[in-house]
PDB file of C-alpha atoms and ligand atoms in Angstrom:
ATOM      1  CA  MET F   3      -0.185  -0.069  -0.263  1.00  0.00           C
ATOM      2  CA  GLU F   4       0.903   3.666  -0.579  1.00  0.00           C
ATOM      3  CA  VAL F   5       1.406   6.313   2.509  1.00  0.00           C
ATOM      4  CA  THR F   6       2.712   9.572   2.861  1.00  0.00           C
ATOM      5  CA  THR F   7       5.507   9.646   5.048  1.00  0.00           C
ATOM      6  CA  ASP F   8       3.122  11.444   7.959  1.00  0.00           C
ATOM      7  CA  GLU F   9       0.975   8.139   7.838  1.00  0.00           C
ATOM      8  CA  LEU F  10       4.205   6.162   7.772  1.00  0.00           C
ATOM      9  CA  ARG F  11       4.901   7.899  11.277  1.00  0.00           C
ATOM     10  CA  MET F  12       2.014   7.387  12.601  1.00  0.00           C
ATOM     11  CA  LEU F  13       1.537   3.510  11.767  1.00  0.00           C
ATOM     12  CA  ILE F  14       4.837   3.089  13.437  1.00  0.00           C
ATOM     13  CA  LYS F  15       4.115   5.215  15.938  1.00  0.00           C
ATOM     14  CA  GLU F  16       0.828   2.162  16.419  1.00  0.00           C
ATOM     15  CA  GLY F  17       3.404  -0.328  16.711  1.00  0.00           C
ATOM     16  CA  LYS F  18       3.160  -1.723  13.085  1.00  0.00           C
ATOM     17  CA  LYS F  19       6.074  -3.381  11.852  1.00  0.00           C
ATOM     18  CA  LEU F  20       6.496  -2.422   8.407  1.00  0.00           C
ATOM     19  CA  GLY F  21       9.322  -2.200   5.449  1.00  0.00           C
ATOM     20  CA  LEU F  22       9.858  -1.195   1.729  1.00  0.00           C
ATOM     21  CA  THR F  23       8.500  -2.946  -0.904  1.00  0.00           C
ATOM     22  CA  GLU F  24      11.677  -2.115  -2.764  1.00  0.00           C
ATOM     23  CA  ASP F  25      15.081  -1.384  -1.855  1.00  0.00           C
ATOM     24  CA  PHE F  26      15.640   2.798  -1.685  1.00  0.00           C
ATOM     25  CA  PHE F  27      18.633   3.919  -3.571  1.00  0.00           C
ATOM     26  CA  PHE F  28      19.882   7.824  -3.213  1.00  0.00           C
ATOM     27  CA  LYS F  29      22.697   8.510  -5.884  1.00  0.00           C
ATOM     28  CA  GLY F  30      23.425   5.104  -6.300  1.00  0.00           C
ATOM     29  CA  MET F  31      23.543   4.422  -2.158  1.00  0.00           C
ATOM     30  CA  LEU F  32      20.995   2.160  -0.923  1.00  0.00           C
ATOM     31  CA  LEU F  33      19.535   4.103   1.852  1.00  0.00           C
ATOM     32  CA  VAL F  34      16.919   1.967   3.503  1.00  0.00           C
ATOM     33  CA  SER F  35      16.973  -1.888   2.411  1.00  0.00           C
ATOM     34  CA  LYS F  36      13.455  -3.394   1.723  1.00  0.00           C
ATOM     35  CA  ALA F  37      14.498  -6.116   4.697  1.00  0.00           C
ATOM     36  CA  LYS F  38      14.781  -3.605   7.105  1.00  0.00           C
ATOM     37  CA  VAL F  39      11.702  -3.056   9.572  1.00  0.00           C
ATOM     38  CA  LEU F  40      11.140   0.761   9.201  1.00  0.00           C
ATOM     39  CA  THR F  41      12.047   3.062  12.328  1.00  0.00           C
ATOM     40  CA  GLN F  42      10.864   6.727  12.831  1.00  0.00           C
ATOM     41  CA  LYS F  43      14.726   7.609  11.440  1.00  0.00           C
ATOM     42  CA  ASP F  44      13.890   5.403   8.251  1.00  0.00           C
ATOM     43  CA  VAL F  45      10.955   7.823   7.525  1.00  0.00           C
ATOM     44  CA  ASP F  46      13.006  11.014   8.669  1.00  0.00           C
ATOM     45  CA  ARG F  47      15.609   9.543   5.661  1.00  0.00           C
ATOM     46  CA  LEU F  48      12.784   9.142   3.059  1.00  0.00           C
ATOM     47  CA  ASP F  49      11.413  12.016   3.920  1.00  0.00           C
ATOM     48  CA  ASN F  50      14.365  14.200   3.194  1.00  0.00           C
ATOM     49  CA  MET F  51      14.902  12.321   0.182  1.00  0.00           C
ATOM     50  CA  THR F  52      11.373  11.854  -1.384  1.00  0.00           C
ATOM     51  CA  ASN F  53       8.228  14.126  -1.832  1.00  0.00           C
ATOM     52  CA  ARG F  54       6.146  10.697  -3.140  1.00  0.00           C
ATOM     53  CA  LYS F  55       3.989   8.344  -1.540  1.00  0.00           C
ATOM     54  CA  ILE F  56       5.729   5.624  -0.223  1.00  0.00           C
ATOM     55  CA  ASP F  57       4.997   1.744  -1.035  1.00  0.00           C
ATOM     56  CA  ILE F  58       5.306  -0.346   1.708  1.00  0.00           C
ATOM     57  CA  LYS F  59       4.254  -3.882   3.086  1.00  0.00           C
ATOM     58  CA  MET F  60       3.758  -5.719   6.626  1.00  0.00           C
ATOM     59  CA  THR F  61       6.967  -7.214   7.365  1.00  0.00           C
ATOM     60  CA  GLU F  62       7.502 -10.971   7.854  1.00  0.00           C
ATOM     61  CA  GLU F  63       8.782 -10.789  11.989  1.00  0.00           C
ATOM     62  CA  THR F  64      11.708 -12.916  12.411  1.00  0.00           C
ATOM     63  CA  ASP F  65      11.467 -13.027  16.227  1.00  0.00           C
ATOM     64  CA  SER F  66       7.722 -13.859  15.923  1.00  0.00           C
ATOM     65  CA  LEU F  67       6.475 -14.524  19.713  1.00  0.00           C
ATOM     66  CA  VAL F  68       3.829 -17.285  18.195  1.00  0.00           C
ATOM     67  CA  SER F  69       4.195 -19.648  15.271  1.00  0.00           C
ATOM     68  CA  PRO F  70       1.907 -18.730  12.513  1.00  0.00           C
ATOM     69  CA  LYS F  71      -0.062 -22.112  12.811  1.00  0.00           C
ATOM     70  CA  VAL F  72      -0.509 -21.276  16.749  1.00  0.00           C
ATOM     71  CA  LYS F  73      -1.712 -17.627  15.696  1.00  0.00           C
ATOM     72  CA  LYS F  74      -3.689 -19.197  12.752  1.00  0.00           C
ATOM     73  CA  ALA F  75      -5.555 -21.172  15.223  1.00  0.00           C
ATOM     74  CA  MET F  76      -5.916 -18.670  17.887  1.00  0.00           C
ATOM     75  CA  ASN F  77      -7.708 -16.022  15.220  1.00  0.00           C
ATOM     76  CA  HIS F  78      -9.747 -18.914  14.320  1.00  0.00           C
ATOM     77  CA  GLU F  79     -10.671 -19.829  17.612  1.00  0.00           C
ATOM     78  CA  ILE F  80     -11.646 -16.124  18.676  1.00  0.00           C
ATOM     79  CA  LEU F  81     -13.399 -15.021  14.862  1.00  0.00           C
ATOM     80  CA  ASN F  82     -15.708 -18.308  16.114  1.00  0.00           C
ATOM     81  CA  HIS F  83     -16.271 -16.931  19.788  1.00  0.00           C
ATOM     82  CA  LEU F  84     -17.171 -13.901  17.787  1.00  0.00           C
ATOM     83  CA  LYS F  85     -19.813 -15.712  15.234  1.00  0.00           C
ATOM     84  CA  ASN F  86     -21.563 -17.660  17.608  1.00  0.00           C
ATOM     85  CA  HIS F  87     -21.518 -14.517  20.343  1.00  0.00           C
ATOM     86  CA  ILE F  88     -25.639 -14.308  20.678  1.00  0.00           C
ATOM     87  CA  TYR F  89     -25.155 -10.613  21.171  1.00  0.00           C
ATOM     88  CA  TYR F  90     -23.130  -9.893  18.033  1.00  0.00           C
ATOM     89  CA  ASN F  91     -25.508 -11.733  16.043  1.00  0.00           C
ATOM     90  CA  LYS F  92     -28.390  -9.627  17.524  1.00  0.00           C
ATOM     91  CA  LEU F  93     -26.317  -6.437  16.003  1.00  0.00           C
ATOM     92  CA  LYS F  94     -27.546  -4.395  13.125  1.00  0.00           C
ATOM     93  CA  ASP F  95     -25.366  -4.905   9.916  1.00  0.00           C
ATOM     94  CA  ASP F  96     -23.173  -1.817  10.156  1.00  0.00           C
ATOM     95  CA  LYS F  97     -22.124  -2.188  13.215  1.00  0.00           C
ATOM     96  CA  ARG F  98     -21.414  -5.964  12.953  1.00  0.00           C
ATOM     97  CA  ASP F  99     -19.651  -5.166   9.849  1.00  0.00           C
ATOM     98  CA  GLU F 100     -17.258  -2.864  11.965  1.00  0.00           C
ATOM     99  CA  VAL F 101     -16.946  -5.038  14.796  1.00  0.00           C
ATOM    100  CA  GLY F 102     -15.769  -7.774  12.478  1.00  0.00           C
ATOM    101  CA  ARG F 103     -13.725  -5.708  10.569  1.00  0.00           C
ATOM    102  CA  ILE F 104     -11.936  -4.642  13.966  1.00  0.00           C
ATOM    103  CA  ILE F 105     -11.348  -8.097  15.017  1.00  0.00           C
ATOM    104  CA  ASP F 106     -10.144  -8.859  11.089  1.00  0.00           C
ATOM    105  CA  ASN F 107      -7.587  -6.206  11.732  1.00  0.00           C
ATOM    106  CA  LEU F 108      -6.091  -6.610  15.219  1.00  0.00           C
ATOM    107  CA  PHE F 109      -4.302  -9.913  14.668  1.00  0.00           C
ATOM    108  CA  PRO F 110      -2.297  -9.208  11.425  1.00  0.00           C
ATOM    109  CA  HIS F 111      -0.801  -5.793  12.992  1.00  0.00           C
ATOM    110  CA  SER F 112       0.397  -7.641  16.199  1.00  0.00           C
ATOM    111  CA  ASP F 113       1.545 -10.889  17.726  1.00  0.00           C
ATOM    112  CA  TYR F 114       1.090 -10.136  21.210  1.00  0.00           C
ATOM    113  CA  PRO F 115      -2.670 -10.632  21.674  1.00  0.00           C
ATOM    114  CA  SER F 116      -2.567 -14.443  20.358  1.00  0.00           C
ATOM    115  CA  TYR F 117       1.006 -14.928  22.382  1.00  0.00           C
ATOM    116  CA  ALA F 118      -0.998 -13.696  26.009  1.00  0.00           C
ATOM    117  CA  LEU F 119      -4.428 -15.420  24.692  1.00  0.00           C
ATOM    118  CA  GLN F 120      -2.485 -18.632  24.345  1.00  0.00           C
ATOM    119  CA  HIS F 121      -1.094 -18.083  27.676  1.00  0.00           C
ATOM    120  CA  ILE F 122      -4.289 -17.285  29.198  1.00  0.00           C
ATOM    121  CA  TYR F 123      -5.746 -20.530  27.616  1.00  0.00           C
ATOM    122  CA  GLY F 124      -3.133 -22.291  29.560  1.00  0.00           C
ATOM    123  CA  PHE F 125      -3.739 -21.057  32.807  1.00  0.00           C
ATOM    124  CA  SER F 126      -7.394 -20.966  32.727  1.00  0.00           C
ATOM    125  CA  LYS F 127      -9.842 -21.999  29.814  1.00  0.00           C
ATOM    126  CA  LYS F 128     -12.769 -19.684  31.874  1.00  0.00           C
ATOM    127  CA  LEU F 129     -10.379 -16.764  31.775  1.00  0.00           C
ATOM    128  CA  TYR F 130      -9.402 -16.858  28.335  1.00  0.00           C
ATOM    129  CA  THR F 131     -13.368 -17.207  27.137  1.00  0.00           C
ATOM    130  CA  HIS F 132     -14.352 -14.397  29.973  1.00  0.00           C
ATOM    131  CA  SER F 133     -11.436 -11.912  28.502  1.00  0.00           C
ATOM    132  CA  ILE F 134     -13.096 -12.759  24.795  1.00  0.00           C
ATOM    133  CA  HIS F 135     -16.544 -12.009  25.653  1.00  0.00           C
ATOM    134  CA  VAL F 136     -15.639  -8.435  27.518  1.00  0.00           C
ATOM    135  CA  ALA F 137     -13.801  -7.372  24.621  1.00  0.00           C
ATOM    136  CA  ILE F 138     -17.051  -8.343  22.347  1.00  0.00           C
ATOM    137  CA  ILE F 139     -19.026  -6.224  25.259  1.00  0.00           C
ATOM    138  CA  ALA F 140     -16.927  -3.441  25.111  1.00  0.00           C
ATOM    139  CA  LEU F 141     -16.775  -3.291  21.510  1.00  0.00           C
ATOM    140  CA  ILE F 142     -20.559  -3.355  21.083  1.00  0.00           C
ATOM    141  CA  ILE F 143     -20.773  -0.151  24.121  1.00  0.00           C
ATOM    142  CA  ASP F 144     -18.392   1.919  22.534  1.00  0.00           C
ATOM    143  CA  LEU F 145     -19.689   1.786  19.123  1.00  0.00           C
ATOM    144  CA  THR F 146     -22.253   3.147  20.476  1.00  0.00           C
ATOM    145  CA  TRP F 147     -20.347   5.502  22.980  1.00  0.00           C
ATOM    146  CA  GLN F 148     -18.042   6.938  19.616  1.00  0.00           C
ATOM    147  CA  LYS F 149     -21.526   7.521  17.908  1.00  0.00           C
ATOM    148  CA  GLU F 150     -22.685   9.828  20.605  1.00  0.00           C
ATOM    149  CA  HIS F 151     -19.656  11.293  21.060  1.00  0.00           C
ATOM    150  CA  ASN F 152     -17.731  11.777  17.658  1.00  0.00           C
ATOM    151  CA  ASN F 153     -20.232  13.330  15.690  1.00  0.00           C
ATOM    152  CA  GLY F 154     -21.650   9.737  14.361  1.00  0.00           C
ATOM    153  CA  LEU F 155     -17.843   8.869  13.213  1.00  0.00           C
ATOM    154  CA  ILE F 156     -16.124   5.662  14.591  1.00  0.00           C
ATOM    155  CA  ASP F 157     -12.607   5.889  15.027  1.00  0.00           C
ATOM    156  CA  SER F 158     -11.144   2.413  14.659  1.00  0.00           C
ATOM    157  CA  MET F 159      -8.018   3.067  16.032  1.00  0.00           C
ATOM    158  CA  ARG F 160      -9.845   3.463  19.672  1.00  0.00           C
ATOM    159  CA  LEU F 161     -12.137   0.517  18.663  1.00  0.00           C
ATOM    160  CA  GLU F 162      -8.965  -1.648  18.018  1.00  0.00           C
ATOM    161  CA  ASN F 163      -7.080  -0.563  21.587  1.00  0.00           C
ATOM    162  CA  ILE F 164     -10.031  -1.290  23.377  1.00  0.00           C
ATOM    163  CA  LEU F 165     -10.353  -4.045  21.537  1.00  0.00           C
ATOM    164  CA  PHE F 166      -6.247  -5.389  22.040  1.00  0.00           C
ATOM    165  CA  GLY F 167      -7.160  -4.032  26.147  1.00  0.00           C
ATOM    166  CA  ALA F 168      -9.557  -5.949  26.809  1.00  0.00           C
ATOM    167  CA  LEU F 169      -8.463  -9.221  25.688  1.00  0.00           C
ATOM    168  CA  LEU F 170      -5.425  -8.452  27.949  1.00  0.00           C
ATOM    169  CA  HIS F 171      -7.328  -6.517  30.758  1.00  0.00           C
ATOM    170  CA  ASP F 172      -6.618  -9.426  32.820  1.00  0.00           C
ATOM    171  CA  VAL F 173      -3.538 -10.704  31.794  1.00  0.00           C
ATOM    172  CA  GLY F 174      -2.130 -10.088  35.562  1.00  0.00           C
ATOM    173  CA  TYR F 175      -3.869 -13.084  36.575  1.00  0.00           C
ATOM    174  CA  LEU F 176      -1.207 -14.904  35.245  1.00  0.00           C
ATOM    175  CA  THR F 177       1.352 -14.175  37.666  1.00  0.00           C
ATOM    176  CA  ILE F 178      -0.515 -14.766  40.523  1.00  0.00           C
ATOM    177  CA  ASP F 179      -2.088 -18.163  42.024  1.00  0.00           C
ATOM    178  CA  LYS F 180      -4.726 -19.639  39.903  1.00  0.00           C
ATOM    179  CA  LYS F 181      -7.164 -19.686  43.181  1.00  0.00           C
ATOM    180  CA  TYR F 182      -7.558 -16.266  42.714  1.00  0.00           C
ATOM    181  CA  TRP F 183      -8.907 -16.198  39.419  1.00  0.00           C
ATOM    182  CA  ALA F 184     -11.346 -19.347  40.201  1.00  0.00           C
ATOM    183  CA  GLY F 185     -14.710 -18.518  41.885  1.00  0.00           C
ATOM    184  CA  LYS F 186     -17.303 -16.299  41.487  1.00  0.00           C
ATOM    185  CA  ARG F 187     -16.580 -12.673  41.837  1.00  0.00           C
ATOM    186  CA  MET F 188     -18.947 -11.937  44.170  1.00  0.00           C
ATOM    187  CA  ASP F 189     -17.112 -14.949  46.514  1.00  0.00           C
ATOM    188  CA  LYS F 190     -14.067 -12.934  46.024  1.00  0.00           C
ATOM    189  CA  ASP F 191     -12.586 -11.099  48.989  1.00  0.00           C
ATOM    190  CA  PHE F 192     -10.740  -7.690  46.808  1.00  0.00           C
ATOM    191  CA  GLN F 193      -9.528  -6.514  49.936  1.00  0.00           C
ATOM    192  CA  ASP F 194      -6.758  -9.298  49.285  1.00  0.00           C
ATOM    193  CA  PRO F 195      -3.396  -7.687  48.332  1.00  0.00           C
ATOM    194  CA  ASN F 196      -2.943 -10.039  45.379  1.00  0.00           C
ATOM    195  CA  LEU F 197      -6.209  -9.392  43.719  1.00  0.00           C
ATOM    196  CA  ARG F 198      -5.780  -6.122  44.114  1.00  0.00           C
ATOM    197  CA  SER F 199      -2.777  -6.604  42.207  1.00  0.00           C
ATOM    198  CA  HIS F 200      -3.697  -7.951  39.214  1.00  0.00           C
ATOM    199  CA  PRO F 201      -4.338  -4.736  37.325  1.00  0.00           C
ATOM    200  CA  SER F 202      -0.639  -3.110  37.845  1.00  0.00           C
ATOM    201  CA  ARG F 203       0.847  -6.906  37.160  1.00  0.00           C
ATOM    202  CA  GLY F 204      -0.644  -6.960  34.186  1.00  0.00           C
ATOM    203  CA  TYR F 205       0.488  -3.219  33.012  1.00  0.00           C
ATOM    204  CA  GLU F 206       3.957  -4.252  34.282  1.00  0.00           C
ATOM    205  CA  LEU F 207       4.081  -7.486  32.511  1.00  0.00           C
ATOM    206  CA  LEU F 208       3.112  -5.394  29.642  1.00  0.00           C
ATOM    207  CA  ILE F 209       5.936  -2.194  30.125  1.00  0.00           C
ATOM    208  CA  ARG F 210       8.336  -4.898  30.493  1.00  0.00           C
ATOM    209  CA  ASP F 211       8.078  -5.446  26.515  1.00  0.00           C
ATOM    210  CA  GLN F 212       6.914  -1.682  25.690  1.00  0.00           C
ATOM    211  CA  GLY F 213      10.343  -1.238  23.699  1.00  0.00           C
ATOM    212  CA  LYS F 214       9.162  -4.566  21.816  1.00  0.00           C
ATOM    213  CA  HIS F 215       5.594  -4.020  21.162  1.00  0.00           C
ATOM    214  CA  CYS F 216       5.403  -0.436  21.521  1.00  0.00           C
ATOM    215  CA  PHE F 217       1.631  -0.719  22.797  1.00  0.00           C
ATOM    216  CA  ASN F 218      -0.834   2.027  22.515  1.00  0.00           C
ATOM    217  CA  PRO F 219      -1.099   4.217  25.688  1.00  0.00           C
ATOM    218  CA  GLU F 220      -4.694   3.111  25.724  1.00  0.00           C
ATOM    219  CA  VAL F 221      -4.000  -0.542  26.140  1.00  0.00           C
ATOM    220  CA  LEU F 222      -1.814   0.062  28.674  1.00  0.00           C
ATOM    221  CA  ASN F 223      -4.361   2.263  30.368  1.00  0.00           C
ATOM    222  CA  ILE F 224      -7.230  -0.055  29.855  1.00  0.00           C
ATOM    223  CA  VAL F 225      -5.273  -2.815  31.389  1.00  0.00           C
ATOM    224  CA  HIS F 226      -4.320  -1.025  34.602  1.00  0.00           C
ATOM    225  CA  HIS F 227      -7.577   0.511  35.086  1.00  0.00           C
ATOM    226  CA  HIS F 228     -10.606  -1.984  34.134  1.00  0.00           C
ATOM    227  CA  GLU F 229     -10.907  -2.161  38.039  1.00  0.00           C
ATOM    228  CA  GLU F 230     -11.046   1.422  38.718  1.00  0.00           C
ATOM    229  CA  ARG F 231     -14.831   3.340  39.672  1.00  0.00           C
ATOM    230  CA  VAL F 232     -15.682   6.648  38.846  1.00  0.00           C
ATOM    231  CA  ASP F 233     -16.490   6.681  42.467  1.00  0.00           C
ATOM    232  CA  GLN F 234     -12.786   6.154  43.761  1.00  0.00           C
ATOM    233  CA  SER F 235     -14.003   2.949  45.084  1.00  0.00           C
ATOM    234  CA  GLY F 236     -11.865   0.524  42.597  1.00  0.00           C
ATOM    235  CA  PHE F 237      -8.508  -0.304  42.435  1.00  0.00           C
ATOM    236  CA  PRO F 238      -5.140  -0.590  42.563  1.00  0.00           C
ATOM    237  CA  THR F 239      -5.488   3.473  42.670  1.00  0.00           C
ATOM    238  CA  GLY F 240      -9.036   4.407  43.691  1.00  0.00           C
ATOM    239  CA  LEU F 241      -8.590   6.751  40.812  1.00  0.00           C
ATOM    240  CA  SER F 242     -11.785   9.563  39.980  1.00  0.00           C
ATOM    241  CA  GLU F 243     -13.575   9.783  37.083  1.00  0.00           C
ATOM    242  CA  THR F 244     -11.362  12.599  35.204  1.00  0.00           C
ATOM    243  CA  LYS F 245      -8.406  10.303  35.841  1.00  0.00           C
ATOM    244  CA  ILE F 246      -9.914   6.958  34.076  1.00  0.00           C
ATOM    245  CA  GLY F 247     -10.095   7.289  29.735  1.00  0.00           C
ATOM    246  CA  SER F 248     -13.360   6.432  28.819  1.00  0.00           C
ATOM    247  CA  SER F 249     -12.107   3.029  27.413  1.00  0.00           C
ATOM    248  CA  SER F 250     -10.965   1.740  30.612  1.00  0.00           C
ATOM    249  CA  GLN F 251     -14.502   2.822  31.988  1.00  0.00           C
ATOM    250  CA  ILE F 252     -15.870   0.799  29.183  1.00  0.00           C
ATOM    251  CA  VAL F 253     -13.720  -2.401  29.483  1.00  0.00           C
ATOM    252  CA  GLY F 254     -14.461  -2.055  33.686  1.00  0.00           C
ATOM    253  CA  LEU F 255     -18.152  -2.085  33.174  1.00  0.00           C
ATOM    254  CA  ALA F 256     -17.980  -4.928  30.191  1.00  0.00           C
ATOM    255  CA  ASN F 257     -16.019  -6.772  32.495  1.00  0.00           C
ATOM    256  CA  GLU F 258     -18.762  -6.316  35.480  1.00  0.00           C
ATOM    257  CA  PHE F 259     -21.839  -7.264  33.474  1.00  0.00           C
ATOM    258  CA  GLU F 260     -19.869 -10.225  31.719  1.00  0.00           C
ATOM    259  CA  HIS F 261     -19.266 -11.065  35.598  1.00  0.00           C
ATOM    260  CA  LEU F 262     -22.937 -10.708  36.272  1.00  0.00           C
ATOM    261  CA  LEU F 263     -23.656 -12.881  33.460  1.00  0.00           C
ATOM    262  CA  ASN F 264     -22.171 -16.068  35.286  1.00  0.00           C
ATOM    263  CA  ASN F 265     -19.287 -16.463  32.496  1.00  0.00           C
ATOM    264  CA  GLU F 266     -22.024 -17.844  30.386  1.00  0.00           C
ATOM    265  CA  LEU F 267     -23.624 -15.243  28.008  1.00  0.00           C
ATOM    266  CA  THR F 268     -26.786 -16.703  27.786  1.00  0.00           C
ATOM    267  CA  TYR F 269     -30.392 -15.474  28.966  1.00  0.00           C
ATOM    268  CA  SER F 270     -29.982 -16.818  32.736  1.00  0.00           C
ATOM    269  CA  VAL F 271     -29.789 -12.952  33.816  1.00  0.00           C
ATOM    270  CA  SER F 272     -32.951 -11.312  33.021  1.00  0.00           C
ATOM    271  CA  TYR F 273     -33.019  -7.501  32.061  1.00  0.00           C
ATOM    272  CA  LEU F 274     -34.559  -6.088  35.184  1.00  0.00           C
ATOM    273  CA  GLU F 275     -32.050  -7.997  37.384  1.00  0.00           C
ATOM    274  CA  MET F 276     -29.118  -6.611  35.225  1.00  0.00           C
ATOM    275  CA  CYS F 277     -30.986  -2.897  35.820  1.00  0.00           C
ATOM    276  CA  ARG F 278     -31.260  -3.543  39.558  1.00  0.00           C
ATOM    277  CA  TYR F 279     -27.670  -4.732  39.895  1.00  0.00           C
ATOM    278  CA  PHE F 280     -26.536  -1.698  38.015  1.00  0.00           C
ATOM    279  CA  MET F 281     -28.493   0.833  39.817  1.00  0.00           C
ATOM    280  CA  SER F 282     -27.255  -0.611  42.854  1.00  0.00           C
ATOM    281  CA  ARG F 283     -24.147   0.537  41.937  1.00  0.00           C
ATOM    282  CA  LYS F 284     -24.542   2.948  39.849  1.00  0.00           C
ATOM    283  CA  SER F 285     -22.503   5.696  41.764  1.00  0.00           C
ATOM    284  CA  ALA F 286     -19.636   3.761  40.505  1.00  0.00           C
ATOM    285  CA  TYR F 287     -19.855   3.704  36.695  1.00  0.00           C
ATOM    286  CA  ASN F 288     -20.028   6.467  34.225  1.00  0.00           C
ATOM    287  CA  LYS F 289     -23.849   7.350  33.752  1.00  0.00           C
ATOM    288  CA  ASN F 290     -24.067   7.553  30.311  1.00  0.00           C
ATOM    289  CA  CYS F 291     -21.881   4.464  29.608  1.00  0.00           C
ATOM    290  CA  LEU F 292     -24.319   2.740  31.830  1.00  0.00           C
ATOM    291  CA  ASP F 293     -27.502   3.677  29.840  1.00  0.00           C
ATOM    292  CA  ILE F 294     -25.961   2.486  26.737  1.00  0.00           C
ATOM    293  CA  LEU F 295     -24.969  -0.710  28.327  1.00  0.00           C
ATOM    294  CA  CYS F 296     -28.949  -0.695  29.395  1.00  0.00           C
ATOM    295  CA  GLU F 297     -30.125   0.086  26.027  1.00  0.00           C
ATOM    296  CA  GLU F 298     -27.865  -2.511  24.041  1.00  0.00           C
ATOM    297  CA  PHE F 299     -28.709  -5.058  25.555  1.00  0.00           C
ATOM    298  CA  LYS F 300     -32.166  -4.732  26.679  1.00  0.00           C
ATOM    299  CA  GLY F 301     -32.401  -7.934  24.621  1.00  0.00           C
ATOM    300  CA  LEU F 302     -31.913 -10.199  27.682  1.00  0.00           C
ATOM    301  CA  ASP F 303     -35.845 -10.491  28.505  1.00  0.00           C
TER     302      ASP F 303
HETATM  303 FE1  LIG D 458      -9.675  -7.647  36.155  1.00  0.00          FE
END
């Protein structure tokens, strides 16, 4: 595909691994090889030498985290979850297309979600299923949230960050004993420091690899802040509403909703029960996000 140098800078900043389709020569000298994964410095060089659009391709990452076979199987598995998801199937065509496109786009851009989900699956199938359900619910809420806040426009990058962040939101559990994840959320003691630390642990896991994977700050914030609540009752920090990004608020709400449905997205919880549950905790959530959730999922009955 052909892009301007500004577009190329943006793509690299987003963590895309890109290369040139042809070697770039200047006065007979090889300036940038097509075998190289492009950096911002390369773009600066190209910028000085050409005004034309640049033909680029996704690179084959030599230090791939996950084998192409596993990645393909994982991708297939996630798409299967998506296609069999009752709420996804209830979406109107345009929303369903948008969600499908975001899912399709995420995995070719980054090895990390497949890599992390593979480990989450090995740790607990229940946590793996939970992570995928939360991601789908969060995308559904955000599609409406964005239409209301962006003059009807959809920012695909934001949706992709929400999908990425929601899939990995509980990755911190991988660093603590399995018993903290097992069981129902309502029976857990969230004063336990191990449980309270899982968002920070997840954040630290990602930060450790930040140099290699260039995670978008929004993805990091979602993992770190998905248990924060707007009335400062959340953890690990007890942030106030203005300090919790809207993407993190949406993933936090989707997380709670998924737990409410007892990890089985069936109709076992009625719409009335869901509303009662959230009304009793309404100060913990952004009102607009809560209204969208109630509206989007009123088909529970
Ligand atoms: Fe969590």
